[in-house]
JSON list of C-alpha atoms in Angstrom, two decimals:
[
{"chain": "A", "resi": 1, "resn": "MET", "atom": "CA", "xyz": [78.30, 82.15, 101.79]},
{"chain": "A", "resi": 2, "resn": "TYR", "atom": "CA", "xyz": [78.05, 85.66, 100.31]},
{"chain": "A", "resi": 3, "resn": "HIS", "atom": "CA", "xyz": [80.59, 87.09, 102.78]},
{"chain": "A", "resi": 4, "resn": "ARG", "atom": "CA", "xyz": [82.94, 84.19, 102.05]},
{"chain": "A", "resi": 5, "resn": "SER", "atom": "CA", "xyz": [82.67, 84.79, 98.30]},
{"chain": "A", "resi": 6, "resn": "LEU", "atom": "CA", "xyz": [83.42, 88.49, 98.71]},
{"chain": "A", "resi": 7, "resn": "TYR", "atom": "CA", "xyz": [86.32, 87.66, 101.00]},
{"chain": "A", "resi": 8, "resn": "ASP", "atom": "CA", "xyz": [87.77, 85.15, 98.55]},
{"chain": "A", "resi": 9, "resn": "ILE", "atom": "CA", "xyz": [87.54, 87.56, 95.61]},
{"chain": "A", "resi": 10, "resn": "VAL", "atom": "CA", "xyz": [89.20, 90.37, 97.56]},
{"chain": "A", "resi": 11, "resn": "MET", "atom": "CA", "xyz": [91.99, 88.12, 98.80]},
{"chain": "A", "resi": 12, "resn": "GLU", "atom": "CA", "xyz": [92.63, 86.57, 95.38]},
{"chain": "A", "resi": 13, "resn": "THR", "atom": "CA", "xyz": [92.70, 89.87, 93.52]},
{"chain": "A", "resi": 14, "resn": "GLY", "atom": "CA", "xyz": [94.80, 91.47, 96.24]},
{"chain": "A", "resi": 15, "resn": "ALA", "atom": "CA", "xyz": [97.30, 88.61, 96.05]},
{"chain": "A", "resi": 16, "resn": "SER", "atom": "CA", "xyz": [97.42, 88.94, 92.26]},
{"chain": "A", "resi": 17, "resn": "ILE", "atom": "CA", "xyz": [98.15, 92.66, 92.56]},
{"chain": "A", "resi": 18, "resn": "GLY", "atom": "CA", "xyz": [100.88, 91.92, 95.08]},
{"chain": "A", "resi": 19, "resn": "LYS", "atom": "CA", "xyz": [102.52, 89.45, 92.70]},
{"chain": "A", "resi": 20, "resn": "LEU", "atom": "CA", "xyz": [102.31, 91.88, 89.79]},
{"chain": "A", "resi": 21, "resn": "ILE", "atom": "CA", "xyz": [104.05, 94.69, 91.66]},
{"chain": "A", "resi": 22, "resn": "GLN", "atom": "CA", "xyz": [106.34, 92.58, 93.84]},
{"chain": "A", "resi": 23, "resn": "GLU", "atom": "CA", "xyz": [109.51, 93.31, 91.87]},
{"chain": "A", "resi": 24, "resn": "MET", "atom": "CA", "xyz": [108.77, 96.98, 91.31]},
{"chain": "A", "resi": 25, "resn": "GLN", "atom": "CA", "xyz": [110.81, 99.51, 93.20]},
{"chain": "A", "resi": 26, "resn": "ASN", "atom": "CA", "xyz": [108.53, 102.55, 92.91]},
{"chain": "A", "resi": 27, "resn": "GLU", "atom": "CA", "xyz": [105.53, 104.22, 91.35]},
{"chain": "A", "resi": 28, "resn": "ASP", "atom": "CA", "xyz": [107.39, 105.26, 88.18]},
{"chain": "A", "resi": 29, "resn": "GLU", "atom": "CA", "xyz": [108.30, 101.67, 87.44]},
{"chain": "A", "resi": 30, "resn": "LEU", "atom": "CA", "xyz": [104.65, 100.58, 87.60]},
{"chain": "A", "resi": 31, "resn": "PHE", "atom": "CA", "xyz": [103.49, 103.34, 85.29]},
{"chain": "A", "resi": 32, "resn": "ALA", "atom": "CA", "xyz": [106.32, 102.72, 82.83]},
{"chain": "A", "resi": 33, "resn": "SER", "atom": "CA", "xyz": [105.16, 99.13, 82.35]},
{"chain": "A", "resi": 34, "resn": "THR", "atom": "CA", "xyz": [102.00, 99.32, 80.26]},
{"chain": "A", "resi": 35, "resn": "LEU", "atom": "CA", "xyz": [101.19, 95.61, 80.39]},
{"chain": "A", "resi": 36, "resn": "THR", "atom": "CA", "xyz": [101.66, 95.35, 84.14]},
{"chain": "A", "resi": 37, "resn": "LEU", "atom": "CA", "xyz": [99.66, 98.52, 84.71]},
{"chain": "A", "resi": 38, "resn": "ARG", "atom": "CA", "xyz": [96.78, 97.14, 82.63]},
{"chain": "A", "resi": 39, "resn": "ALA", "atom": "CA", "xyz": [96.84, 93.88, 84.57]},
{"chain": "A", "resi": 40, "resn": "VAL", "atom": "CA", "xyz": [96.93, 95.73, 87.90]},
{"chain": "A", "resi": 41, "resn": "GLU", "atom": "CA", "xyz": [94.05, 97.98, 86.81]},
{"chain": "A", "resi": 42, "resn": "ALA", "atom": "CA", "xyz": [91.99, 94.95, 85.78]},
{"chain": "A", "resi": 43, "resn": "GLN", "atom": "CA", "xyz": [92.50, 93.35, 89.20]},
{"chain": "A", "resi": 44, "resn": "LEU", "atom": "CA", "xyz": [91.76, 96.66, 90.95]},
{"chain": "A", "resi": 45, "resn": "LEU", "atom": "CA", "xyz": [88.50, 96.98, 89.02]},
{"chain": "A", "resi": 46, "resn": "ILE", "atom": "CA", "xyz": [87.39, 93.53, 90.17]},
{"chain": "A", "resi": 47, "resn": "MET", "atom": "CA", "xyz": [88.41, 94.31, 93.73]},
{"chain": "A", "resi": 48, "resn": "ALA", "atom": "CA", "xyz": [86.75, 97.76, 93.76]},
{"chain": "A", "resi": 49, "resn": "HIS", "atom": "CA", "xyz": [83.55, 96.34, 92.32]},
{"chain": "A", "resi": 50, "resn": "THR", "atom": "CA", "xyz": [83.55, 93.58, 94.94]},
{"chain": "A", "resi": 51, "resn": "ILE", "atom": "CA", "xyz": [84.22, 96.03, 97.78]},
{"chain": "A", "resi": 52, "resn": "GLY", "atom": "CA", "xyz": [81.33, 98.13, 96.50]},
{"chain": "A", "resi": 53, "resn": "ASN", "atom": "CA", "xyz": [79.00, 95.18, 97.02]},
{"chain": "A", "resi": 54, "resn": "VAL", "atom": "CA", "xyz": [79.73, 94.34, 100.65]},
{"chain": "A", "resi": 55, "resn": "THR", "atom": "CA", "xyz": [76.70, 93.90, 102.85]},
{"chain": "A", "resi": 56, "resn": "PRO", "atom": "CA", "xyz": [75.69, 96.64, 105.29]},
{"chain": "A", "resi": 57, "resn": "ALA", "atom": "CA", "xyz": [76.78, 94.36, 108.14]},
{"chain": "A", "resi": 58, "resn": "LEU", "atom": "CA", "xyz": [80.31, 94.08, 106.77]},
{"chain": "A", "resi": 59, "resn": "HIS", "atom": "CA", "xyz": [80.39, 97.76, 105.90]},
{"chain": "A", "resi": 60, "resn": "GLN", "atom": "CA", "xyz": [79.60, 98.66, 109.52]},
{"chain": "A", "resi": 61, "resn": "ARG", "atom": "CA", "xyz": [82.24, 96.27, 110.84]},
{"chain": "A", "resi": 62, "resn": "LEU", "atom": "CA", "xyz": [84.89, 97.62, 108.49]},
{"chain": "A", "resi": 63, "resn": "ILE", "atom": "CA", "xyz": [84.64, 101.29, 109.42]},
{"chain": "A", "resi": 64, "resn": "GLU", "atom": "CA", "xyz": [88.40, 101.78, 108.97]},
{"chain": "A", "resi": 65, "resn": "VAL", "atom": "CA", "xyz": [88.22, 100.95, 105.25]},
{"chain": "A", "resi": 66, "resn": "ASP", "atom": "CA", "xyz": [88.53, 103.98, 103.00]},
{"chain": "A", "resi": 67, "resn": "TRP", "atom": "CA", "xyz": [85.16, 103.47, 101.33]},
{"chain": "A", "resi": 68, "resn": "ASN", "atom": "CA", "xyz": [85.40, 106.78, 99.50]},
{"chain": "A", "resi": 69, "resn": "GLY", "atom": "CA", "xyz": [88.81, 105.84, 98.12]},
{"chain": "A", "resi": 70, "resn": "TRP", "atom": "CA", "xyz": [87.38, 102.59, 96.76]},
{"chain": "A", "resi": 71, "resn": "ALA", "atom": "CA", "xyz": [84.36, 104.40, 95.26]},
{"chain": "A", "resi": 72, "resn": "VAL", "atom": "CA", "xyz": [86.54, 106.97, 93.49]},
{"chain": "A", "resi": 73, "resn": "LEU", "atom": "CA", "xyz": [88.86, 104.27, 92.17]},
{"chain": "A", "resi": 74, "resn": "HIS", "atom": "CA", "xyz": [85.93, 102.15, 90.98]},
{"chain": "A", "resi": 75, "resn": "ASP", "atom": "CA", "xyz": [84.35, 105.09, 89.17]},
{"chain": "A", "resi": 76, "resn": "LYS", "atom": "CA", "xyz": [87.58, 106.06, 87.42]},
{"chain": "A", "resi": 77, "resn": "LEU", "atom": "CA", "xyz": [88.40, 102.51, 86.35]},
{"chain": "A", "resi": 78, "resn": "ARG", "atom": "CA", "xyz": [84.86, 101.62, 85.28]},
{"chain": "A", "resi": 79, "resn": "HIS", "atom": "CA", "xyz": [84.46, 104.75, 83.17]},
{"chain": "A", "resi": 80, "resn": "GLY", "atom": "CA", "xyz": [88.04, 104.98, 81.92]},
{"chain": "A", "resi": 81, "resn": "ILE", "atom": "CA", "xyz": [88.52, 108.39, 83.54]},
{"chain": "A", "resi": 82, "resn": "GLN", "atom": "CA", "xyz": [92.04, 109.81, 83.31]},
{"chain": "A", "resi": 83, "resn": "PRO", "atom": "CA", "xyz": [94.20, 110.85, 85.01]},
{"chain": "A", "resi": 84, "resn": "ARG", "atom": "CA", "xyz": [94.09, 108.22, 87.70]},
{"chain": "A", "resi": 85, "resn": "ARG", "atom": "CA", "xyz": [97.74, 107.68, 88.51]},
{"chain": "A", "resi": 86, "resn": "SER", "atom": "CA", "xyz": [97.45, 108.90, 92.10]},
{"chain": "A", "resi": 87, "resn": "GLU", "atom": "CA", "xyz": [94.40, 106.71, 92.73]},
{"chain": "A", "resi": 88, "resn": "ILE", "atom": "CA", "xyz": [96.09, 103.63, 91.29]},
{"chain": "A", "resi": 89, "resn": "TRP", "atom": "CA", "xyz": [99.25, 104.17, 93.30]},
{"chain": "A", "resi": 90, "resn": "TYR", "atom": "CA", "xyz": [97.27, 104.86, 96.49]},
{"chain": "A", "resi": 91, "resn": "ALA", "atom": "CA", "xyz": [95.31, 101.66, 95.90]},
{"chain": "A", "resi": 92, "resn": "VAL", "atom": "CA", "xyz": [98.28, 99.36, 95.35]},
{"chain": "A", "resi": 93, "resn": "SER", "atom": "CA", "xyz": [100.44, 100.87, 98.08]},
{"chain": "A", "resi": 94, "resn": "ALA", "atom": "CA", "xyz": [97.84, 101.44, 100.81]},
{"chain": "A", "resi": 95, "resn": "LEU", "atom": "CA", "xyz": [94.20, 100.70, 100.02]},
{"chain": "A", "resi": 96, "resn": "VAL", "atom": "CA", "xyz": [94.59, 97.09, 98.92]},
{"chain": "A", "resi": 97, "resn": "PRO", "atom": "CA", "xyz": [96.87, 95.99, 101.78]},
{"chain": "A", "resi": 98, "resn": "GLN", "atom": "CA", "xyz": [94.80, 97.83, 104.39]},
{"chain": "A", "resi": 99, "resn": "THR", "atom": "CA", "xyz": [91.51, 96.39, 103.17]},
{"chain": "A", "resi": 100, "resn": "MET", "atom": "CA", "xyz": [92.92, 92.86, 103.03]},
{"chain": "A", "resi": 101, "resn": "LYS", "atom": "CA", "xyz": [94.32, 93.18, 106.54]},
{"chain": "A", "resi": 102, "resn": "LEU", "atom": "CA", "xyz": [91.04, 94.48, 107.94]},
{"chain": "A", "resi": 103, "resn": "LEU", "atom": "CA", "xyz": [89.06, 91.70, 106.26]},
{"chain": "A", "resi": 104, "resn": "GLN", "atom": "CA", "xyz": [91.48, 89.08, 107.58]},
{"chain": "A", "resi": 105, "resn": "GLU", "atom": "CA", "xyz": [91.13, 90.49, 111.10]},
{"chain": "A", "resi": 106, "resn": "LEU", "atom": "CA", "xyz": [87.33, 90.50, 110.82]},
{"chain": "A", "resi": 107, "resn": "ARG", "atom": "CA", "xyz": [87.33, 86.92, 109.60]},
{"chain": "A", "resi": 108, "resn": "ARG", "atom": "CA", "xyz": [89.58, 85.89, 112.48]},
{"chain": "A", "resi": 109, "resn": "LYS", "atom": "CA", "xyz": [87.26, 87.57, 115.01]},
{"chain": "A", "resi": 110, "resn": "HIS", "atom": "CA", "xyz": [84.00, 86.39, 113.41]},
{"chain": "A", "resi": 111, "resn": "PRO", "atom": "CA", "xyz": [84.75, 83.19, 111.45]},
{"chain": "A", "resi": 112, "resn": "VAL", "atom": "CA", "xyz": [81.08, 82.16, 111.32]},
{"chain": "A", "resi": 113, "resn": "TRP", "atom": "CA", "xyz": [80.30, 85.14, 109.04]},
{"chain": "A", "resi": 114, "resn": "PHE", "atom": "CA", "xyz": [82.64, 83.70, 106.45]},
{"chain": "A", "resi": 115, "resn": "GLU", "atom": "CA", "xyz": [81.56, 80.08, 106.56]},
{"chain": "A", "resi": 116, "resn": "VAL", "atom": "CA", "xyz": [80.21, 78.62, 103.35]},
{"chain": "A", "resi": 117, "resn": "GLY", "atom": "CA", "xyz": [76.84, 77.85, 104.91]},
{"chain": "A", "resi": 118, "resn": "TYR", "atom": "CA", "xyz": [76.34, 81.29, 106.50]}
]
């Protein structure tokens, strides 16, 4: 059940981020929109915090995830550290999609790990 909860949170926040930036053409457009940037950062904080709480078993199975990238992003968002533009853009353009894809692949290969009763 824990893995499923983590999975659901990551997928929901990732989808929210995707919707928020869907119409944006580039990095400058995201950072010019204060409200959208705040909303994206809020979703990234939830996602980074969730990723930071994966079990050792999931961590070992997701070796391709940029764990350091998530840790740096989490630290900057949680503590309000600026500048963080490059970390935010890296997260929305690469880290979020990659992590979601890897989690989806892991769930497809090992569906039992993500069952509610597991």
